[in-house]
Amino acid sequence: MEKKAIVIGSGIAGLAASIRLANKGYQVQVFESNAYPGGKLSEISIQGYRFDTGPSLFTLPEQVDELFTLSGKNPRDHFQYKRLKVNCHYFWEDGTTVRAYADRQAFAQEVKLKLGENPHNITEALNKSAYIYQYLAPLFMHRSLHRWSTWLNQKALKAYLRLGKLGLFQTMNQANKKLFGNAKLVQLFNRYATYNGSNPFQTPATLNIIPHLEFNRGAYFPEKGMHDITQSLYALATELGVNFSFGKPVEKIVIEKQVAKGVLVQGRFQASDLVINNMDMVNAYKTILKDQLQPKKLLQQPKSSSALIFYWGISKEFPELDLHNILFSGDYAREFDHIFNKQTIFEDPTVYINITSVYKKDDAPEQSMNWFTMINVPNNQGQDWELLKNRARTSIINKINRTLKTDIEPYIVVEEILDPISIESKTSSANGALYGNSSNNRYAAFLRHANFSSNLKGLYFCGGSVHPGGGIPLCLLSAKIMSEMIPKA
């Protein structure tokens, strides 16, 4: 008899998990509370403007390709992407701009020209990033941290011998201040802490692993937009026989004698041999696992930052802007202090603008642009978000006007807003935190939920709130780590 697996949630990790389990011979049923797949990785279209709603940076595309290859298909027949020549365009209010070229030498020369920084320092920083990746990725990205086999092997031993060089004992900001002489370049490299919702003045320098992904491995853009990752994987899963039920939230994971037996959906029991939870771990324990033993220490960990996003249809083209753009705050330390300590929004926020119409022209009408305009904000702790949104909108517009020497307001012809409250309601992310628990201490990696339940047989976890963390590549890896624990049907 064919074994059955139920996946709760069709976020990017849930889609990947369903594909991997189908390839293992399971009959897979996915229950999704929304009317669409993808979770945060979805899209909206308004009056001729299309926006990817969630993650906007694409690295490690081989993690997507692998799912097609595993399924016996040529990835290029189903999903196309291109490597970026400029990873990001950085702006400061004093008129300084830096293009982060994907080519390391070109980036080093740009930094020398614009900031007066020794090009050798860029080379050293990216080599150090690659070094951290070489020794930590096999442990922290590709294996479970919650099994002894991860720590008792040759790769682990090599990492132990290099602990002093892997950034565990200083903050990201401390490490970057040692590497670079120019404060703007320190700020540029500190920004990588935001890739998993952390504070560069607190998070360990091990997170300097991230520039390796962007520069040494490459940043990419799907030719049909980020939402095509969702669409292509959803189509693949469907082709493999995975069944999706939308608008059907799971009410409970049914446990009998410490074994997951299935789920309750609309009052009806759905039996299965395995249950895979792709829902945010914190909210899962509050709702569908509320009757089970609670991992209180994990649930009480500080959460990552959230986001406030303005989807703006702009009826003008700005040729100085690229796909990824950053307009930096004049005081980064105070900005993060506001986010993580004061739980509010700094009056001079760093503004990220993602514009897919730079590469995908039909994402906006002619001579227009689709601006995904985002600032990092605290997760929801009961703040007055209507007040904060109004203040932030004014601060963002003023920031753009000062930096780009424009008056942007008359060109905003379309607007949608996503805040921490709506992020939580649409994606079940606890408190609207984008990446689950924060990484603001050196033990944070060990304070993420495992990809399996230690006390409930047949229950597994994947997604941004569990190991190895948030972001598209890590979500896909969480599904891979999890699936490797599950035998073939």
Coordinates of C-alpha atoms in Angstrom, one line a residue:
M1 CA 0.0 0.0 0.0
E2 CA 1.3 3.4 -1.0
K3 CA 2.6 5.5 2.0
K4 CA 1.1 8.9 2.5
A5 CA 2.8 12.2 3.6
I6 CA 0.9 15.4 4.5
V7 CA 2.7 18.7 4.2
I8 CA 1.3 21.7 6.1
G9 CA 1.9 24.8 4.1
S10 CA 3.1 25.4 0.6
G11 CA 5.8 28.0 1.2
I12 CA 9.0 27.4 -0.7
A13 CA 10.2 24.8 1.7
G14 CA 6.8 23.0 1.7
L15 CA 6.9 22.9 -2.1
A16 CA 10.5 21.5 -2.0
A17 CA 9.5 18.9 0.6
S18 CA 6.6 17.8 -1.4
I19 CA 8.8 17.3 -4.5
R20 CA 11.4 15.4 -2.6
L21 CA 8.9 13.1 -0.9
A22 CA 7.1 12.4 -4.1
N23 CA 10.4 11.3 -5.5
K24 CA 10.8 9.0 -2.5
G25 CA 7.6 7.3 -3.5
Y26 CA 5.1 8.9 -1.1
Q27 CA 1.6 10.0 -2.0
V28 CA 1.8 13.6 -1.0
Q29 CA -1.0 15.9 0.1
V30 CA -0.4 19.6 0.8
F31 CA -2.8 21.7 2.9
E32 CA -2.5 25.4 2.5
S33 CA -4.6 28.1 4.3
N34 CA -4.1 30.6 1.5
A35 CA -5.7 30.4 -1.9
Y36 CA -2.3 30.2 -3.6
P37 CA 1.1 28.5 -3.1
G38 CA 4.4 30.1 -2.2
G39 CA 3.9 31.7 1.2
K40 CA 6.0 34.9 1.2
L41 CA 7.2 34.1 -2.3
S42 CA 4.1 35.3 -4.1
E43 CA 3.1 38.2 -6.3
I44 CA 0.5 41.0 -6.8
S45 CA -0.5 42.9 -9.9
I46 CA -2.1 46.3 -9.8
Q47 CA -3.0 48.5 -12.8
G48 CA -0.3 47.2 -15.0
Y49 CA 2.4 46.9 -12.3
R50 CA 3.5 43.5 -11.1
F51 CA 5.4 43.0 -7.8
D52 CA 7.1 40.0 -6.3
T53 CA 5.8 40.3 -2.7
G54 CA 8.5 38.6 -0.7
P55 CA 12.2 37.6 -1.0
S56 CA 13.9 39.5 -3.7
L57 CA 17.5 38.2 -3.7
F58 CA 18.2 34.9 -5.4
T59 CA 21.4 33.0 -4.6
L60 CA 22.4 29.3 -4.9
P61 CA 20.1 28.7 -7.8
E62 CA 21.4 25.1 -7.9
Q63 CA 19.1 24.4 -5.0
V64 CA 16.1 25.0 -7.3
D65 CA 17.8 23.2 -10.2
E66 CA 18.4 20.1 -8.0
L67 CA 14.7 19.6 -7.5
F68 CA 14.2 19.3 -11.3
T69 CA 17.2 17.1 -11.8
L70 CA 16.0 14.9 -8.9
S71 CA 12.7 14.5 -10.8
G72 CA 14.5 13.5 -14.0
K73 CA 14.0 16.8 -15.8
N74 CA 16.2 19.4 -17.4
P75 CA 15.9 22.5 -15.2
R76 CA 16.4 24.9 -18.1
D77 CA 13.3 23.5 -19.8
H78 CA 11.3 24.8 -16.8
F79 CA 13.1 27.6 -15.0
Q80 CA 15.4 30.3 -16.4
Y81 CA 17.6 32.8 -14.6
K82 CA 20.6 35.0 -15.3
R83 CA 23.6 36.0 -13.2
L84 CA 23.6 39.7 -12.3
K85 CA 26.5 41.9 -13.4
V86 CA 25.8 44.4 -10.6
N87 CA 24.7 42.8 -7.3
C88 CA 23.5 46.1 -5.7
H89 CA 23.7 49.9 -6.2
Y90 CA 24.5 51.7 -2.9
F91 CA 23.7 55.4 -2.2
W92 CA 24.6 57.8 0.6
E93 CA 23.1 61.2 1.1
D94 CA 26.4 63.0 0.6
G95 CA 26.3 62.0 -3.1
T96 CA 28.5 58.9 -2.8
T97 CA 27.4 55.9 -4.8
V98 CA 29.0 52.5 -5.1
R99 CA 28.1 49.8 -7.6
A100 CA 28.7 46.4 -6.1
Y101 CA 29.9 44.7 -9.3
A102 CA 29.6 40.9 -9.3
D103 CA 33.2 40.7 -10.6
R104 CA 35.4 40.9 -7.6
Q105 CA 38.2 42.9 -9.2
A106 CA 35.7 45.4 -10.7
F107 CA 34.1 45.8 -7.2
A108 CA 37.5 46.3 -5.6
Q109 CA 38.4 49.0 -8.1
E110 CA 35.0 50.7 -7.7
V111 CA 35.6 50.8 -3.9
K112 CA 39.0 52.3 -4.4
L113 CA 37.7 54.9 -6.8
K114 CA 34.6 55.9 -4.7
L115 CA 35.8 55.3 -1.2
G116 CA 39.5 55.3 -1.3
E117 CA 39.7 51.8 0.1
N118 CA 42.6 49.6 -0.7
P119 CA 41.4 46.9 -3.2
H120 CA 43.3 44.3 -1.2
N121 CA 40.8 44.7 1.6
I122 CA 37.9 43.7 -0.6
T123 CA 39.9 40.6 -1.7
E124 CA 40.7 39.7 1.8
A125 CA 37.1 40.1 3.0
L126 CA 35.7 37.9 0.2
N127 CA 38.4 35.3 0.8
K128 CA 37.6 35.3 4.5
S129 CA 33.9 34.9 3.6
A130 CA 34.7 31.9 1.4
Y131 CA 36.9 30.5 4.2
I132 CA 33.9 30.6 6.7
Y133 CA 31.7 29.0 4.1
Q134 CA 34.2 26.2 3.4
Y135 CA 34.3 25.1 7.0
L136 CA 30.9 26.0 8.4
A137 CA 28.5 25.4 5.4
P138 CA 29.0 21.6 5.7
L139 CA 27.8 21.8 9.3
F140 CA 25.4 24.6 9.5
M141 CA 23.8 24.6 6.1
H142 CA 23.8 21.1 4.8
R143 CA 23.3 18.8 7.9
S144 CA 21.1 18.7 10.9
L145 CA 22.7 20.3 14.0
H146 CA 20.6 18.0 16.2
R147 CA 22.3 14.7 15.3
W148 CA 25.5 13.4 16.7
S149 CA 26.7 12.3 13.3
T150 CA 27.0 16.0 12.3
W151 CA 29.6 16.6 15.0
L152 CA 31.5 13.3 14.8
N153 CA 33.1 13.4 11.4
Q154 CA 36.2 14.7 9.6
K155 CA 34.5 17.9 8.3
A156 CA 33.4 18.8 11.8
L157 CA 36.9 18.2 13.1
K158 CA 38.4 20.5 10.5
A159 CA 35.9 23.2 11.6
Y160 CA 36.8 22.7 15.3
L161 CA 40.5 23.3 14.6
R162 CA 39.6 26.7 13.0
L163 CA 37.1 28.1 15.4
G164 CA 39.2 31.2 16.1
K165 CA 39.1 32.1 12.4
L166 CA 35.4 31.6 11.9
G167 CA 34.1 34.8 13.5
L168 CA 32.4 33.2 16.6
F169 CA 34.0 35.4 19.1
Q170 CA 33.4 38.9 17.7
T171 CA 30.5 40.7 16.2
M172 CA 30.0 41.3 12.4
N173 CA 30.6 45.1 13.0
Q174 CA 33.8 44.4 15.0
A175 CA 35.2 42.2 12.2
N176 CA 34.3 44.6 9.5
K177 CA 35.9 47.5 11.3
K178 CA 39.1 45.6 11.4
L179 CA 38.9 44.8 7.7
F180 CA 38.0 48.2 6.3
G181 CA 39.3 51.7 6.8
N182 CA 36.2 53.5 5.3
A183 CA 33.1 53.7 7.5
K184 CA 30.8 53.5 4.4
L185 CA 32.3 50.1 3.4
V186 CA 31.9 48.8 7.0
Q187 CA 28.2 49.8 6.7
L188 CA 27.9 48.1 3.3
F189 CA 29.3 44.8 4.7
N190 CA 27.3 45.2 8.0
R191 CA 24.2 45.2 5.9
Y192 CA 24.5 41.4 5.3
A193 CA 23.2 40.9 8.9
T194 CA 19.8 42.0 7.6
Y195 CA 19.7 39.0 5.2
N196 CA 18.4 37.0 8.1
G197 CA 16.9 39.7 10.2
S198 CA 19.7 40.3 12.6
N199 CA 21.7 43.2 14.1
P200 CA 25.3 43.6 12.8
F201 CA 26.3 45.1 16.2
Q202 CA 25.2 42.0 18.0
T203 CA 25.3 39.0 15.5
P204 CA 28.6 37.0 15.4
A205 CA 30.9 37.6 12.5
T206 CA 30.2 34.1 11.2
L207 CA 27.4 35.8 9.3
N208 CA 30.2 37.3 7.1
I209 CA 29.6 34.0 5.3
I210 CA 26.8 35.8 3.3
P211 CA 29.0 37.9 1.0
H212 CA 30.5 34.7 -0.3
L213 CA 27.1 33.7 -1.6
E214 CA 26.5 37.0 -3.4
F215 CA 30.0 37.7 -4.8
N216 CA 31.9 34.4 -5.0
R217 CA 28.9 32.2 -5.9
G218 CA 26.8 34.9 -7.6
A219 CA 23.4 36.7 -7.3
Y220 CA 20.8 35.9 -9.9
F221 CA 17.5 37.0 -11.3
P222 CA 14.8 34.6 -12.6
E223 CA 13.8 35.8 -16.1
K224 CA 10.1 35.7 -15.2
G225 CA 10.6 37.2 -11.7
M226 CA 11.1 35.7 -8.3
H227 CA 7.5 34.4 -8.2
D228 CA 8.6 32.0 -11.0
I229 CA 10.5 30.0 -8.4
T230 CA 7.1 29.3 -6.8
Q231 CA 5.3 28.8 -10.0
S232 CA 7.9 26.4 -11.5
L233 CA 8.2 24.3 -8.3
Y234 CA 4.4 24.2 -7.9
A235 CA 4.1 23.0 -11.5
L236 CA 6.8 20.4 -10.9
A237 CA 5.1 19.1 -7.8
T238 CA 1.7 18.9 -9.5
E239 CA 3.3 17.0 -12.4
L240 CA 4.8 14.5 -9.9
G241 CA 1.3 13.8 -8.5
V242 CA 1.3 16.0 -5.4
N243 CA -2.2 17.1 -4.5
F244 CA -2.8 20.6 -3.2
S245 CA -5.8 21.7 -1.2
F246 CA -5.9 25.6 -1.0
G247 CA -8.0 27.5 1.5
K248 CA -7.9 24.6 3.9
P249 CA -5.9 25.4 7.0
V250 CA -4.9 22.5 9.2
E251 CA -6.6 22.7 12.6
K252 CA -4.6 20.1 14.5
I253 CA -1.8 17.6 14.0
V254 CA -3.3 14.3 15.4
I255 CA -0.9 12.5 17.8
E256 CA -1.6 9.1 19.2
K257 CA 0.9 7.4 21.6
Q258 CA 3.6 9.9 20.6
V259 CA 3.2 9.2 16.9
A260 CA 1.9 11.7 14.3
K261 CA -1.1 9.9 12.6
G262 CA -2.4 12.7 10.4
V263 CA -4.1 16.1 10.6
L264 CA -7.6 17.6 11.2
V265 CA -8.9 19.7 8.4
Q266 CA -12.4 21.3 8.5
G267 CA -13.2 18.9 11.2
R268 CA -12.2 15.8 9.2
F269 CA -9.4 13.5 10.1
Q270 CA -6.8 13.0 7.3
A271 CA -4.6 10.0 7.9
S272 CA -0.9 9.8 6.9
D273 CA 2.3 8.0 7.6
L274 CA 4.3 11.3 7.9
V275 CA 3.4 14.9 8.8
I276 CA 5.7 17.7 7.6
N277 CA 5.2 21.1 9.2
N278 CA 6.1 24.1 6.9
M279 CA 4.2 26.5 9.1
D280 CA 6.1 28.9 11.3
M281 CA 7.4 26.8 14.3
V282 CA 6.2 29.2 17.0
N283 CA 2.6 29.6 15.7
A284 CA 2.5 25.8 15.0
Y285 CA 3.1 25.1 18.7
K286 CA 0.5 27.7 19.7
T287 CA -2.2 26.2 17.4
I288 CA -1.9 22.9 15.7
L289 CA 0.5 21.4 18.3
K290 CA -0.9 23.2 21.4
D291 CA -1.7 20.0 23.2
Q292 CA 1.9 18.7 22.9
L293 CA 5.0 19.3 24.9
Q294 CA 6.2 22.8 24.2
P295 CA 9.9 23.6 23.5
K296 CA 9.7 26.6 25.7
K297 CA 13.4 27.7 25.4
L298 CA 13.1 27.8 21.6
L299 CA 9.7 29.5 21.6
Q300 CA 11.0 32.2 23.9
Q301 CA 14.0 33.2 21.8
P302 CA 14.1 36.7 20.5
K303 CA 12.6 37.0 17.0
S304 CA 14.2 38.4 13.9
S305 CA 13.3 41.8 12.5
S306 CA 10.3 42.3 10.2
A307 CA 9.7 44.5 7.2
L308 CA 7.5 47.4 6.1
I309 CA 7.0 47.3 2.4
F310 CA 5.5 49.9 0.1
Y311 CA 4.7 48.5 -3.4
W312 CA 4.8 51.6 -5.5
G313 CA 3.9 52.0 -9.2
I314 CA 6.2 54.9 -10.3
S315 CA 5.2 56.7 -13.4
K316 CA 8.8 57.7 -14.2
E317 CA 12.1 55.9 -15.0
F318 CA 15.2 56.5 -12.9
P319 CA 18.2 55.3 -15.0
E320 CA 20.5 55.5 -12.0
L321 CA 18.6 52.7 -10.2
D322 CA 19.3 49.0 -10.7
L323 CA 17.5 45.8 -9.7
H324 CA 18.7 46.1 -6.1
N325 CA 19.3 49.5 -4.5
I326 CA 20.2 50.6 -1.0
L327 CA 19.8 54.2 0.3
F328 CA 21.8 54.1 3.6
S329 CA 20.9 55.6 6.9
G330 CA 23.2 58.2 8.2
D331 CA 23.5 56.4 11.6
Y332 CA 23.3 52.6 11.2
A333 CA 24.0 51.9 14.9
R334 CA 21.0 54.1 16.0
E335 CA 18.8 52.5 13.3
F336 CA 19.4 49.0 14.7
D337 CA 19.1 50.2 18.2
H338 CA 15.6 51.4 17.3
I339 CA 14.7 48.2 15.6
F340 CA 15.9 45.7 18.3
N341 CA 16.0 47.6 21.5
K342 CA 13.4 50.4 21.2
Q343 CA 11.1 48.3 19.1
T344 CA 10.3 51.2 16.8
I345 CA 11.3 52.7 13.5
F346 CA 14.3 55.1 13.2
E347 CA 13.5 58.5 11.6
D348 CA 16.3 58.0 9.1
P349 CA 15.9 54.4 7.9
T350 CA 17.9 52.5 5.4
V351 CA 15.7 52.1 2.3
Y352 CA 15.9 49.1 0.0
I353 CA 14.3 49.5 -3.4
N354 CA 13.9 46.4 -5.6
I355 CA 12.9 47.2 -9.2
T356 CA 12.3 44.0 -11.3
S357 CA 11.2 46.1 -14.3
V358 CA 14.8 47.0 -14.9
Y359 CA 15.2 43.4 -16.1
K360 CA 11.6 42.4 -16.8
K361 CA 10.1 45.3 -18.7
D362 CA 6.5 44.1 -18.7
D363 CA 6.5 44.4 -14.9
A364 CA 5.6 48.1 -15.3
P365 CA 3.9 50.2 -18.0
E366 CA 6.2 52.0 -20.5
Q367 CA 8.4 54.7 -19.0
S368 CA 7.5 53.5 -15.5
M369 CA 9.0 51.3 -12.8
N370 CA 7.7 48.9 -10.1
W371 CA 9.3 49.8 -6.8
F372 CA 9.3 47.3 -4.0
T373 CA 10.3 49.8 -1.3
M374 CA 11.3 48.2 2.0
I375 CA 12.7 49.2 5.4
N376 CA 13.7 46.8 8.2
V377 CA 11.4 47.2 11.2
P378 CA 10.8 45.5 14.6
N379 CA 8.5 42.5 14.7
N380 CA 5.1 43.1 16.0
Q381 CA 5.0 43.7 19.8
G382 CA 1.7 45.6 19.8
Q383 CA 3.0 48.9 18.5
D384 CA 0.7 51.4 16.9
W385 CA 1.4 50.3 13.3
E386 CA -0.9 52.8 11.7
L387 CA 1.0 55.6 13.3
L388 CA 4.4 54.0 12.5
K389 CA 3.4 53.4 8.9
N390 CA 2.4 57.0 8.3
R391 CA 5.6 58.3 9.9
A392 CA 7.8 55.8 8.0
R393 CA 6.2 56.6 4.7
T394 CA 7.1 60.3 5.2
S395 CA 10.6 59.4 6.3
I396 CA 11.1 57.1 3.3
I397 CA 9.9 59.7 0.8
N398 CA 12.1 62.3 2.4
K399 CA 15.1 59.9 2.3
I400 CA 14.5 59.2 -1.4
N401 CA 14.1 62.8 -2.3
R402 CA 17.3 63.9 -0.5
T403 CA 19.3 61.0 -1.9
L404 CA 18.1 61.0 -5.5
K405 CA 17.5 64.7 -5.7
T406 CA 13.8 64.3 -6.7
D407 CA 10.3 64.7 -5.5
I408 CA 9.0 61.2 -5.7
E409 CA 5.4 61.7 -4.4
P410 CA 3.8 62.9 -7.6
Y411 CA 5.1 59.8 -9.4
I412 CA 3.5 57.3 -7.0
V413 CA 0.4 56.2 -8.9
V414 CA -0.1 52.8 -7.3
E415 CA 0.4 51.8 -3.7
E416 CA 0.0 48.7 -1.6
I417 CA 1.4 48.2 1.9
L418 CA 2.7 45.1 3.8
D419 CA 3.5 45.5 7.5
P420 CA 4.3 43.0 10.3
I421 CA 0.7 42.4 11.1
S422 CA -0.3 41.6 7.6
I423 CA 2.9 39.5 7.2
E424 CA 1.8 37.4 10.1
S425 CA -1.8 37.1 8.9
K426 CA -0.8 36.1 5.4
T427 CA 2.2 33.8 6.2
S428 CA 1.6 32.7 9.8
S429 CA 5.1 34.1 10.7
A430 CA 5.1 34.7 14.5
N431 CA 4.9 38.4 15.2
G432 CA 5.6 39.0 11.6
A433 CA 9.2 38.1 12.1
L434 CA 10.6 37.3 8.6
Y435 CA 13.2 34.7 9.7
G436 CA 11.9 33.1 12.9
N437 CA 14.4 33.5 15.7
S438 CA 17.1 36.2 15.4
S439 CA 20.8 35.4 15.1
N440 CA 21.9 38.0 17.5
N441 CA 24.2 35.8 19.6
R442 CA 26.8 33.1 18.8
Y443 CA 24.5 30.3 19.9
A444 CA 21.6 31.3 17.7
A445 CA 22.1 28.5 15.2
F446 CA 21.7 25.9 18.0
L447 CA 18.5 27.6 19.2
R448 CA 16.5 26.8 16.0
H449 CA 14.1 24.0 16.0
A450 CA 15.4 20.7 14.5
N451 CA 14.0 19.4 11.2
F452 CA 12.4 16.6 13.1
S453 CA 10.5 16.1 16.4
S454 CA 12.6 14.5 19.1
N455 CA 9.6 13.2 21.0
L456 CA 6.9 12.7 18.3
K457 CA 7.6 10.0 15.7
G458 CA 6.7 10.8 12.1
L459 CA 6.6 14.6 12.6
Y460 CA 9.1 16.7 10.6
F461 CA 9.8 20.4 10.2
C462 CA 11.0 22.6 7.3
G463 CA 11.0 26.3 6.5
G464 CA 12.5 29.6 7.5
S465 CA 11.8 29.3 11.3
V466 CA 13.7 26.0 11.7
H467 CA 17.2 24.9 10.9
P468 CA 19.1 26.1 8.9
G469 CA 17.1 29.4 8.7
G470 CA 15.3 31.8 6.5
G471 CA 15.9 33.0 2.9
I472 CA 15.2 31.0 -0.2
P473 CA 18.4 28.9 -0.2
L474 CA 18.2 28.0 3.4
C475 CA 14.5 27.2 3.2
L476 CA 15.2 24.8 0.3
L477 CA 18.1 23.3 2.3
S478 CA 15.8 22.8 5.3
A479 CA 13.6 20.6 3.1
K480 CA 16.6 18.7 1.8
I481 CA 18.0 18.1 5.3
M482 CA 14.6 16.9 6.4
S483 CA 14.0 14.6 3.5
E484 CA 17.3 12.9 3.9
M485 CA 16.0 11.7 7.3
I486 CA 13.0 10.1 5.8
P487 CA 13.3 6.6 4.2
K488 CA 11.8 5.8 0.8
A489 CA 8.2 4.7 0.8

